[in-house]
PDB file of C-alpha atoms in Angstrom:
ATOM      1  CA  MET M   1     -80.047   1.919  20.563  1.00  0.00           C
ATOM      2  CA  SER M   2     -83.382   3.160  22.514  1.00  0.00           C
ATOM      3  CA  ALA M   3     -86.758   3.108  19.817  1.00  0.00           C
ATOM      4  CA  ASP M   4     -85.877   6.727  19.387  1.00  0.00           C
ATOM      5  CA  ALA M   5     -82.203   5.883  17.854  1.00  0.00           C
ATOM      6  CA  LYS M   6     -80.935   8.477  21.054  1.00  0.00           C
ATOM      7  CA  GLY M   7     -79.873   6.616  23.681  1.00  0.00           C
ATOM      8  CA  VAL M   8     -78.880   2.796  25.040  1.00  0.00           C
ATOM      9  CA  ASP M   9     -82.219   0.594  25.472  1.00  0.00           C
ATOM     10  CA  LEU M  10     -81.277  -1.168  29.000  1.00  0.00           C
ATOM     11  CA  TYR M  11     -84.319  -4.020  28.503  1.00  0.00           C
ATOM     12  CA  LYS M  12     -82.344  -4.848  25.754  1.00  0.00           C
ATOM     13  CA  MET M  13     -78.539  -4.977  27.219  1.00  0.00           C
ATOM     14  CA  THR M  14     -80.403  -6.709  30.116  1.00  0.00           C
ATOM     15  CA  SER M  15     -81.835  -9.025  27.886  1.00  0.00           C
ATOM     16  CA  PHE M  16     -78.103  -9.680  25.838  1.00  0.00           C
ATOM     17  CA  LEU M  17     -76.768 -10.363  29.746  1.00  0.00           C
ATOM     18  CA  PHE M  18     -78.883 -12.488  31.153  1.00  0.00           C
ATOM     19  CA  ALA M  19     -78.429 -14.806  27.865  1.00  0.00           C
ATOM     20  CA  GLY M  20     -74.766 -14.859  28.024  1.00  0.00           C
ATOM     21  CA  ILE M  21     -74.349 -15.331  32.095  1.00  0.00           C
ATOM     22  CA  LYS M  22     -76.015 -18.393  31.471  1.00  0.00           C
ATOM     23  CA  SER M  23     -74.487 -19.915  27.827  1.00  0.00           C
ATOM     24  CA  GLN M  24     -71.195 -19.562  30.783  1.00  0.00           C
ATOM     25  CA  GLN M  25     -72.920 -21.068  33.721  1.00  0.00           C
ATOM     26  CA  ARG M  26     -73.732 -23.925  31.733  1.00  0.00           C
ATOM     27  CA  GLN M  27     -69.842 -24.356  30.563  1.00  0.00           C
ATOM     28  CA  ILE M  28     -69.018 -24.501  34.072  1.00  0.00           C
ATOM     29  CA  ASP M  29     -72.190 -26.820  35.163  1.00  0.00           C
ATOM     30  CA  LYS M  30     -70.689 -29.481  32.167  1.00  0.00           C
ATOM     31  CA  LEU M  31     -67.005 -28.390  33.347  1.00  0.00           C
ATOM     32  CA  ALA M  32     -68.234 -29.929  37.376  1.00  0.00           C
ATOM     33  CA  ALA M  33     -69.440 -32.795  35.549  1.00  0.00           C
ATOM     34  CA  ASP M  34     -67.107 -33.908  33.873  1.00  0.00           C
ATOM     35  CA  VAL M  35     -64.646 -33.704  36.535  1.00  0.00           C
ATOM     36  CA  GLU M  36     -67.173 -34.932  39.118  1.00  0.00           C
ATOM     37  CA  GLU M  37     -67.332 -38.212  36.237  1.00  0.00           C
ATOM     38  CA  ILE M  38     -63.575 -38.085  36.495  1.00  0.00           C
ATOM     39  CA  LYS M  39     -62.974 -38.234  40.239  1.00  0.00           C
ATOM     40  CA  LEU M  40     -65.812 -41.497  40.742  1.00  0.00           C
ATOM     41  CA  ARG M  41     -63.991 -43.557  38.277  1.00  0.00           C
ATOM     42  CA  LEU M  42     -60.939 -42.775  39.724  1.00  0.00           C
ATOM     43  CA  ASP M  43     -62.673 -44.465  43.192  1.00  0.00           C
ATOM     44  CA  ALA M  44     -63.977 -47.227  41.735  1.00  0.00           C
ATOM     45  CA  GLY M  45     -60.531 -48.074  40.281  1.00  0.00           C
ATOM     46  CA  GLY M  46     -58.559 -48.114  43.742  1.00  0.00           C
ATOM     47  CA  GLY M  47     -58.965 -43.835  43.972  1.00  0.00           C
ATOM     48  CA  ILE M  48     -57.592 -41.021  44.107  1.00  0.00           C
ATOM     49  CA  GLY M  49     -59.308 -38.905  46.295  1.00  0.00           C
ATOM     50  CA  LEU M  50     -58.586 -35.266  47.371  1.00  0.00           C
ATOM     51  CA  GLU M  51     -57.863 -36.012  50.451  1.00  0.00           C
ATOM     52  CA  ARG M  52     -55.362 -39.255  49.574  1.00  0.00           C
ATOM     53  CA  GLN M  53     -53.462 -36.302  47.342  1.00  0.00           C
ATOM     54  CA  ALA M  54     -53.000 -33.852  50.548  1.00  0.00           C
ATOM     55  CA  ASP M  55     -51.732 -36.809  52.201  1.00  0.00           C
ATOM     56  CA  SER M  56     -49.513 -38.444  50.320  1.00  0.00           C
ATOM     57  CA  GLY M  57     -48.267 -34.871  48.891  1.00  0.00           C
ATOM     58  CA  GLY M  58     -49.798 -33.855  45.478  1.00  0.00           C
ATOM     59  CA  LEU M  59     -51.195 -34.485  42.845  1.00  0.00           C
ATOM     60  CA  PHE M  60     -47.858 -36.549  41.356  1.00  0.00           C
ATOM     61  CA  ALA M  61     -48.472 -39.166  44.490  1.00  0.00           C
ATOM     62  CA  GLY M  62     -51.869 -39.663  43.946  1.00  0.00           C
ATOM     63  CA  LEU M  63     -50.928 -40.979  40.581  1.00  0.00           C
ATOM     64  CA  LEU M  64     -48.448 -43.034  41.475  1.00  0.00           C
ATOM     65  CA  ALA M  65     -50.761 -45.043  44.277  1.00  0.00           C
ATOM     66  CA  PHE M  66     -53.761 -44.855  41.992  1.00  0.00           C
ATOM     67  CA  LEU M  67     -50.758 -47.006  39.896  1.00  0.00           C
ATOM     68  CA  GLU M  68     -49.606 -49.259  42.475  1.00  0.00           C
ATOM     69  CA  ASN M  69     -52.876 -50.287  42.772  1.00  0.00           C
ATOM     70  CA  LEU M  70     -53.642 -51.238  39.105  1.00  0.00           C
ATOM     71  CA  GLY M  71     -50.421 -53.449  39.120  1.00  0.00           C
ATOM     72  CA  VAL M  72     -47.741 -50.333  38.073  1.00  0.00           C
ATOM     73  CA  LYS M  73     -45.110 -50.327  40.814  1.00  0.00           C
ATOM     74  CA  ILE M  74     -42.086 -47.481  39.454  1.00  0.00           C
ATOM     75  CA  THR M  75     -39.403 -46.731  42.215  1.00  0.00           C
ATOM     76  CA  GLN M  76     -35.653 -45.636  41.485  1.00  0.00           C
ATOM     77  CA  GLY M  77     -36.236 -45.611  37.470  1.00  0.00           C
ATOM     78  CA  VAL M  78     -37.282 -49.336  37.613  1.00  0.00           C
ATOM     79  CA  VAL M  79     -41.250 -49.961  36.935  1.00  0.00           C
ATOM     80  CA  LYS M  80     -42.150 -53.279  38.257  1.00  0.00           C
ATOM     81  CA  LEU M  81     -45.897 -54.593  36.240  1.00  0.00           C
ATOM     82  CA  ASN M  82     -47.696 -57.807  37.613  1.00  0.00           C
ATOM     83  CA  ASN M  83     -48.768 -58.416  33.964  1.00  0.00           C
ATOM     84  CA  LEU M  84     -47.411 -57.047  29.627  1.00  0.00           C
ATOM     85  CA  ALA M  85     -49.017 -57.918  27.240  1.00  0.00           C
ATOM     86  CA  ALA M  86     -47.201 -56.631  23.689  1.00  0.00           C
ATOM     87  CA  GLU M  87     -46.997 -57.596  20.308  1.00  0.00           C
ATOM     88  CA  MET M  88     -42.718 -57.239  20.512  1.00  0.00           C
ATOM     89  CA  ILE M  89     -40.548 -56.027  22.642  1.00  0.00           C
ATOM     90  CA  SER M  90     -37.002 -54.846  22.355  1.00  0.00           C
ATOM     91  CA  ALA M  91     -34.211 -55.080  24.523  1.00  0.00           C
ATOM     92  CA  LYS M  92     -30.323 -54.614  24.527  1.00  0.00           C
ATOM     93  CA  ALA M  93     -30.804 -57.779  27.355  1.00  0.00           C
ATOM     94  CA  LEU M  94     -33.007 -59.884  29.003  1.00  0.00           C
ATOM     95  CA  GLN M  95     -33.892 -60.437  32.600  1.00  0.00           C
ATOM     96  CA  THR M  96     -35.986 -63.104  33.239  1.00  0.00           C
ATOM     97  CA  ASP M  97     -36.686 -66.414  35.974  1.00  0.00           C
ATOM     98  CA  LYS M  98     -38.771 -67.913  33.245  1.00  0.00           C
ATOM     99  CA  LEU M  99     -38.601 -68.097  29.563  1.00  0.00           C
ATOM    100  CA  CYS M 100     -41.415 -69.613  27.798  1.00  0.00           C
ATOM    101  CA  VAL M 101     -42.280 -69.911  24.092  1.00  0.00           C
ATOM    102  CA  GLY M 102     -46.168 -70.846  23.330  1.00  0.00           C
ATOM    103  CA  ASP M 103     -46.444 -73.942  25.849  1.00  0.00           C
ATOM    104  CA  VAL M 104     -43.292 -74.870  26.424  1.00  0.00           C
ATOM    105  CA  CYS M 105     -41.792 -72.766  29.206  1.00  0.00           C
ATOM    106  CA  VAL M 106     -37.960 -73.164  30.304  1.00  0.00           C
ATOM    107  CA  THR M 107     -36.176 -72.017  34.102  1.00  0.00           C
ATOM    108  CA  GLY M 108     -32.574 -70.812  34.716  1.00  0.00           C
ATOM    109  CA  GLY M 109     -31.638 -73.981  35.665  1.00  0.00           C
ATOM    110  CA  GLN M 110     -33.305 -76.538  32.961  1.00  0.00           C
ATOM    111  CA  LEU M 111     -31.965 -74.067  30.287  1.00  0.00           C
ATOM    112  CA  LYS M 112     -28.477 -73.960  31.779  1.00  0.00           C
ATOM    113  CA  GLU M 113     -28.451 -77.802  32.027  1.00  0.00           C
ATOM    114  CA  LEU M 114     -29.921 -78.056  27.699  1.00  0.00           C
ATOM    115  CA  LEU M 115     -26.764 -75.494  26.895  1.00  0.00           C
ATOM    116  CA  ASP M 116     -24.511 -77.791  29.351  1.00  0.00           C
ATOM    117  CA  LYS M 117     -25.037 -81.015  27.309  1.00  0.00           C
ATOM    118  CA  ASN M 118     -24.988 -79.574  24.137  1.00  0.00           C
ATOM    119  CA  GLY M 119     -21.680 -78.070  24.880  1.00  0.00           C
ATOM    120  CA  ILE M 120     -22.054 -74.698  24.900  1.00  0.00           C
ATOM    121  CA  SER M 121     -21.475 -72.429  27.379  1.00  0.00           C
ATOM    122  CA  SER M 122     -24.018 -70.930  29.865  1.00  0.00           C
ATOM    123  CA  SER M 123     -22.283 -67.802  30.570  1.00  0.00           C
ATOM    124  CA  PRO M 124     -19.876 -65.295  28.661  1.00  0.00           C
ATOM    125  CA  THR M 125     -15.733 -65.785  28.598  1.00  0.00           C
ATOM    126  CA  GLU M 126     -13.222 -63.689  29.998  1.00  0.00           C
ATOM    127  CA  ASP M 127     -11.827 -63.038  26.638  1.00  0.00           C
ATOM    128  CA  SER M 128     -15.716 -62.627  24.553  1.00  0.00           C
ATOM    129  CA  PRO M 129     -15.954 -58.665  23.204  1.00  0.00           C
ATOM    130  CA  PRO M 130     -19.120 -56.474  24.624  1.00  0.00           C
ATOM    131  CA  ILE M 131     -21.999 -56.612  21.829  1.00  0.00           C
ATOM    132  CA  THR M 132     -22.351 -53.410  20.705  1.00  0.00           C
ATOM    133  CA  GLU M 133     -24.941 -51.521  18.379  1.00  0.00           C
ATOM    134  CA  ASP M 134     -21.484 -50.634  16.166  1.00  0.00           C
ATOM    135  CA  SER M 135     -19.865 -54.294  16.725  1.00  0.00           C
ATOM    136  CA  PRO M 136     -19.910 -55.922  13.339  1.00  0.00           C
ATOM    137  CA  PRO M 137     -21.733 -59.367  12.637  1.00  0.00           C
ATOM    138  CA  SER M 138     -18.922 -62.094  12.428  1.00  0.00           C
ATOM    139  CA  ALA M 139     -19.062 -65.206  11.033  1.00  0.00           C
ATOM    140  CA  THR M 140     -19.134 -67.762  13.531  1.00  0.00           C
ATOM    141  CA  SER M 141     -19.998 -67.362  17.586  1.00  0.00           C
ATOM    142  CA  ASP M 142     -17.377 -66.276  19.758  1.00  0.00           C
ATOM    143  CA  VAL M 143     -19.777 -66.860  22.660  1.00  0.00           C
ATOM    144  CA  GLY M 144     -20.370 -70.390  23.460  1.00  0.00           C
ATOM    145  CA  ASN M 145     -19.137 -73.415  20.661  1.00  0.00           C
ATOM    146  CA  PRO M 146     -17.566 -71.795  17.474  1.00  0.00           C
ATOM    147  CA  ASP M 147     -17.829 -74.106  15.375  1.00  0.00           C
ATOM    148  CA  VAL M 148     -21.353 -73.302  15.345  1.00  0.00           C
ATOM    149  CA  PRO M 149     -21.372 -70.379  11.890  1.00  0.00           C
ATOM    150  CA  LEU M 150     -23.812 -68.008  12.433  1.00  0.00           C
ATOM    151  CA  PRO M 151     -26.426 -67.355   9.187  1.00  0.00           C
ATOM    152  CA  ALA M 152     -24.090 -65.327   6.751  1.00  0.00           C
ATOM    153  CA  ILE M 153     -25.632 -61.704   5.473  1.00  0.00           C
ATOM    154  CA  ASP M 154     -27.252 -61.624   2.181  1.00  0.00           C
ATOM    155  CA  THR M 155     -25.285 -59.264   0.266  1.00  0.00           C
ATOM    156  CA  GLU M 156     -25.033 -59.934  -3.259  1.00  0.00           C
ATOM    157  CA  PRO M 157     -28.347 -58.827  -5.921  1.00  0.00           C
ATOM    158  CA  PRO M 158     -30.021 -60.729  -7.893  1.00  0.00           C
ATOM    159  CA  ILE M 159     -29.345 -61.312 -11.222  1.00  0.00           C
ATOM    160  CA  LEU M 160     -31.873 -60.356 -14.170  1.00  0.00           C
ATOM    161  CA  THR M 161     -30.687 -62.536 -17.732  1.00  0.00           C
ATOM    162  CA  LEU M 162     -32.850 -60.956 -21.009  1.00  0.00           C
ATOM    163  CA  GLN M 163     -34.015 -62.661 -23.050  1.00  0.00           C
ATOM    164  CA  GLY M 164     -33.351 -61.675 -27.177  1.00  0.00           C
ATOM    165  CA  ASN M 165     -31.400 -59.246 -28.939  1.00  0.00           C
ATOM    166  CA  ASN M 166     -29.481 -56.413 -26.495  1.00  0.00           C
ATOM    167  CA  PRO M 167     -30.405 -53.600 -28.112  1.00  0.00           C
ATOM    168  CA  ALA M 168     -33.657 -54.539 -30.395  1.00  0.00           C
ATOM    169  CA  ILE M 169     -33.642 -52.958 -34.000  1.00  0.00           C
ATOM    170  CA  VAL M 170     -37.191 -53.510 -34.721  1.00  0.00           C
ATOM    171  CA  ILE M 171     -39.166 -51.653 -38.312  1.00  0.00           C
ATOM    172  CA  VAL M 172     -41.462 -49.569 -38.315  1.00  0.00           C
ATOM    173  CA  GLY M 173     -44.952 -50.956 -38.700  1.00  0.00           C
ATOM    174  CA  SER M 174     -43.894 -54.292 -37.174  1.00  0.00           C
ATOM    175  CA  VAL M 175     -45.409 -55.872 -34.050  1.00  0.00           C
ATOM    176  CA  TYR M 176     -43.150 -55.571 -31.434  1.00  0.00           C
ATOM    177  CA  GLY M 177     -43.232 -58.139 -27.772  1.00  0.00           C
ATOM    178  CA  ASP M 178     -40.407 -57.530 -25.490  1.00  0.00           C
ATOM    179  CA  LEU M 179     -39.330 -60.771 -24.351  1.00  0.00           C
ATOM    180  CA  GLY M 180     -39.070 -60.836 -20.882  1.00  0.00           C
ATOM    181  CA  VAL M 181     -35.880 -61.718 -18.479  1.00  0.00           C
ATOM    182  CA  VAL M 182     -35.192 -64.488 -16.320  1.00  0.00           C
ATOM    183  CA  VAL M 183     -34.576 -63.615 -12.630  1.00  0.00           C
ATOM    184  CA  THR M 184     -32.311 -66.319 -10.322  1.00  0.00           C
ATOM    185  CA  ASP M 185     -30.433 -65.618  -6.723  1.00  0.00           C
ATOM    186  CA  ASN M 186     -28.072 -66.441  -4.312  1.00  0.00           C
ATOM    187  CA  VAL M 187     -30.572 -67.094  -1.516  1.00  0.00           C
ATOM    188  CA  ASP M 188     -34.408 -66.417  -2.523  1.00  0.00           C
ATOM    189  CA  ARG M 189     -36.215 -68.229  -5.290  1.00  0.00           C
ATOM    190  CA  ASN M 190     -38.923 -67.280  -7.280  1.00  0.00           C
ATOM    191  CA  LEU M 191     -38.485 -63.977  -7.479  1.00  0.00           C
ATOM    192  CA  GLY M 192     -40.106 -61.077  -8.947  1.00  0.00           C
ATOM    193  CA  TYR M 193     -39.849 -57.694 -10.160  1.00  0.00           C
ATOM    194  CA  GLU M 194     -40.793 -54.850 -11.809  1.00  0.00           C
ATOM    195  CA  VAL M 195     -40.978 -53.710 -15.256  1.00  0.00           C
ATOM    196  CA  TRP M 196     -40.087 -49.780 -16.077  1.00  0.00           C
ATOM    197  CA  ARG M 197     -40.583 -48.338 -19.542  1.00  0.00           C
ATOM    198  CA  ASN M 198     -38.624 -45.100 -20.602  1.00  0.00           C
ATOM    199  CA  GLY M 199     -39.749 -44.328 -16.434  1.00  0.00           C
ATOM    200  CA  GLU M 200     -42.915 -45.165 -16.176  1.00  0.00           C
ATOM    201  CA  LEU M 201     -43.583 -48.561 -13.669  1.00  0.00           C
ATOM    202  CA  LEU M 202     -46.568 -50.387 -16.206  1.00  0.00           C
ATOM    203  CA  GLY M 203     -46.472 -53.749 -13.228  1.00  0.00           C
ATOM    204  CA  ARG M 204     -44.905 -56.371 -11.648  1.00  0.00           C
ATOM    205  CA  ASN M 205     -44.093 -59.492 -13.084  1.00  0.00           C
ATOM    206  CA  LEU M 206     -45.508 -58.754 -16.894  1.00  0.00           C
ATOM    207  CA  SER M 207     -44.016 -59.812 -19.813  1.00  0.00           C
ATOM    208  CA  GLY M 208     -44.351 -59.469 -24.264  1.00  0.00           C
ATOM    209  CA  VAL M 209     -44.564 -55.547 -23.238  1.00  0.00           C
ATOM    210  CA  SER M 210     -44.755 -53.744 -26.303  1.00  0.00           C
ATOM    211  CA  VAL M 211     -43.787 -49.837 -28.083  1.00  0.00           C
ATOM    212  CA  ASP M 212     -45.149 -47.777 -30.495  1.00  0.00           C
ATOM    213  CA  THR M 213     -43.909 -49.179 -33.667  1.00  0.00           C
ATOM    214  CA  SER M 214     -45.757 -46.528 -35.954  1.00  0.00           C
ATOM    215  CA  ILE M 215     -43.177 -44.272 -35.639  1.00  0.00           C
ATOM    216  CA  ALA M 216     -39.308 -44.194 -35.652  1.00  0.00           C
ATOM    217  CA  GLY M 217     -37.830 -43.930 -31.953  1.00  0.00           C
ATOM    218  CA  GLU M 218     -36.173 -45.270 -29.219  1.00  0.00           C
ATOM    219  CA  TYR M 219     -37.655 -46.862 -26.291  1.00  0.00           C
ATOM    220  CA  SER M 220     -36.005 -48.417 -22.929  1.00  0.00           C
ATOM    221  CA  ILE M 221     -37.295 -51.208 -20.490  1.00  0.00           C
ATOM    222  CA  ASP M 222     -36.081 -51.522 -17.259  1.00  0.00           C
ATOM    223  CA  TYR M 223     -36.827 -54.441 -15.145  1.00  0.00           C
ATOM    224  CA  VAL M 224     -36.062 -54.000 -11.356  1.00  0.00           C
ATOM    225  CA  ALA M 225     -36.386 -57.322  -8.772  1.00  0.00           C
ATOM    226  CA  MET M 226     -35.345 -56.997  -4.904  1.00  0.00           C
ATOM    227  CA  ASP M 227     -34.358 -60.182  -3.030  1.00  0.00           C
ATOM    228  CA  GLN M 228     -35.263 -60.666   0.708  1.00  0.00           C
ATOM    229  CA  ALA M 229     -32.052 -58.831   1.901  1.00  0.00           C
ATOM    230  CA  GLY M 230     -32.950 -55.597   0.004  1.00  0.00           C
ATOM    231  CA  ASN M 231     -30.125 -56.004  -2.562  1.00  0.00           C
ATOM    232  CA  THR M 232     -31.315 -54.890  -6.143  1.00  0.00           C
ATOM    233  CA  ALA M 233     -30.551 -55.006  -9.522  1.00  0.00           C
ATOM    234  CA  THR M 234     -31.960 -53.651 -12.769  1.00  0.00           C
ATOM    235  CA  SER M 235     -31.496 -54.537 -16.255  1.00  0.00           C
ATOM    236  CA  THR M 236     -32.414 -52.575 -19.012  1.00  0.00           C
ATOM    237  CA  ARG M 237     -32.963 -52.906 -22.861  1.00  0.00           C
ATOM    238  CA  THR M 238     -32.819 -50.596 -25.516  1.00  0.00           C
ATOM    239  CA  ILE M 239     -35.435 -50.985 -27.948  1.00  0.00           C
ATOM    240  CA  ILE M 240     -34.847 -49.229 -31.358  1.00  0.00           C
ATOM    241  CA  VAL M 241     -37.325 -48.338 -33.939  1.00  0.00           C
ATOM    242  CA  GLU M 242     -36.870 -47.340 -37.705  1.00  0.00           C
ATOM    243  CA  GLU M 243     -37.459 -46.740 -41.048  1.00  0.00           C
ATOM    244  CA  GLN M 244     -37.083 -50.171 -43.546  1.00  0.00           C
ATOM    245  CA  SER M 245     -33.701 -48.911 -45.450  1.00  0.00           C
ATOM    246  CA  PRO M 246     -34.043 -49.317 -49.340  1.00  0.00           C
ATOM    247  CA  VAL M 247     -33.032 -53.500 -51.023  1.00  0.00           C
ATOM    248  CA  GLU M 248     -29.937 -51.906 -53.305  1.00  0.00           C
ATOM    249  CA  GLN M 249     -30.229 -54.065 -56.312  1.00  0.00           C
ATOM    250  CA  ALA M 250     -26.915 -55.072 -57.690  1.00  0.00           C
ATOM    251  CA  PRO M 251     -26.888 -54.365 -62.348  1.00  0.00           C
ATOM    252  CA  LEU M 252     -27.961 -57.008 -63.992  1.00  0.00           C
ATOM    253  CA  GLU M 253     -24.703 -57.717 -66.134  1.00  0.00           C
ATOM    254  CA  GLN M 254     -24.808 -57.775 -70.135  1.00  0.00           C
ATOM    255  CA  PRO M 255     -24.159 -61.488 -71.684  1.00  0.00           C
ATOM    256  CA  SER M 256     -20.904 -60.840 -73.803  1.00  0.00           C
ATOM    257  CA  GLU M 257     -20.471 -61.475 -77.257  1.00  0.00           C
ATOM    258  CA  PRO M 258     -18.745 -65.132 -78.156  1.00  0.00           C
ATOM    259  CA  ALA M 259     -14.956 -64.045 -79.333  1.00  0.00           C
ATOM    260  CA  PRO M 260     -14.446 -65.613 -83.228  1.00  0.00           C
ATOM    261  CA  ALA M 261     -12.582 -68.566 -83.938  1.00  0.00           C
ATOM    262  CA  GLU M 262      -9.689 -68.184 -84.230  1.00  0.00           C
ATOM    263  CA  PRO M 263      -8.275 -70.669 -88.218  1.00  0.00           C
ATOM    264  CA  ALA M 264      -6.972 -73.861 -87.997  1.00  0.00           C
ATOM    265  CA  PRO M 265      -3.487 -74.188 -88.635  1.00  0.00           C
ATOM    266  CA  ALA M 266      -3.095 -75.341 -92.246  1.00  0.00           C
ATOM    267  CA  LEU M 267      -1.792 -79.191 -92.554  1.00  0.00           C
ATOM    268  CA  GLU M 268       1.528 -79.748 -94.544  1.00  0.00           C
ATOM    269  CA  SER M 269       2.015 -81.920 -97.266  1.00  0.00           C
ATOM    270  CA  PRO M 270       3.958 -85.011 -96.430  1.00  0.00           C
ATOM    271  CA  ILE M 271       7.429 -84.585 -98.737  1.00  0.00           C
ATOM    272  CA  VAL M 272       7.759 -87.644-100.990  1.00  0.00           C
ATOM    273  CA  GLY M 273      11.486 -89.271-101.093  1.00  0.00           C
ATOM    274  CA  GLU M 274      12.906 -90.671-103.951  1.00  0.00           C
ATOM    275  CA  PRO M 275      13.077 -94.569-103.997  1.00  0.00           C
ATOM    276  CA  ALA M 276      16.313 -95.853-102.193  1.00  0.00           C
ATOM    277  CA  PRO M 277      18.643 -97.837-104.731  1.00  0.00           C
ATOM    278  CA  GLU M 278      18.535-101.430-105.398  1.00  0.00           C
ATOM    279  CA  SER M 279      21.722-103.390-104.430  1.00  0.00           C
ATOM    280  CA  ILE M 280      23.274-105.134-106.614  1.00  0.00           C
ATOM    281  CA  PRO M 281      24.672-108.578-105.389  1.00  0.00           C
ATOM    282  CA  MET M 282      28.472-109.035-105.721  1.00  0.00           C
ATOM    283  CA  PRO M 283      29.761-111.643-107.025  1.00  0.00           C
ATOM    284  CA  ALA M 284      32.042-114.025-104.354  1.00  0.00           C
ATOM    285  CA  GLY M 285      35.442-113.319-103.705  1.00  0.00           C
ATOM    286  CA  GLU M 286      35.354-109.338-104.500  1.00  0.00           C
ATOM    287  CA  GLN M 287      35.478-106.815-102.960  1.00  0.00           C
ATOM    288  CA  PRO M 288      33.017-103.493-103.460  1.00  0.00           C
ATOM    289  CA  LEU M 289      35.194-101.584-105.147  1.00  0.00           C
ATOM    290  CA  ILE M 290      35.036 -97.633-102.199  1.00  0.00           C
TER     291      ILE M 290
END
């Protein structure tokens, strides 16, 4: 607006337009400098010059030429590299003229000779089925020597043995420390375990886990172990905190009065018999009278 607020101040408008044009020009200059720097870097690396792009059929052809100059060649879906460094390479099949493990390298002929000396066929047999992603693992190798077993797959979970009673009965006000668990596995040794109390993770390899014994209630302590193959097992102990029940005392028995003694039976007086008569001697030759 003009000073009298009745028109447009052309001087101020021109100043705003000029400032905007200068800002836009600075951005254009920066983009031009960035493009020029990219061109210089590409030319220093083997170059995708504008002239080379026009001769080879466009930007894509120039990009292929640039990669080829770096040692990467792409033809009919095959990528060829002069040198490749990677942390890990995953492939269904790997074809090479020389196999190196650390400082030891063997060629195809040396590897074939080594396999033949150990009785292992260096080529698949006609009866060998193709190995696919869906093929189940077998206990022995179908290719080569069938007497050489493949490593068995561990599908057995660890075994957790609780120490102490389960459930554990605790009296209110007493001190409780869980006796823990012993973990064994058919393959792995010295496995650790997680400790959970009422669904809360307390940590690993803990012992003497306590519960609140100030009030009556019920708690659960879970021990979870996992082996190297990913098999997991869980063992749970239940802790019951309860009030101490009153001890019932048996009533004391009153001593019974002794029964009165029975009187002894009276002794009978013996019967005194009369004395037997004395026998009178008979004279000789006489018979006694009957």
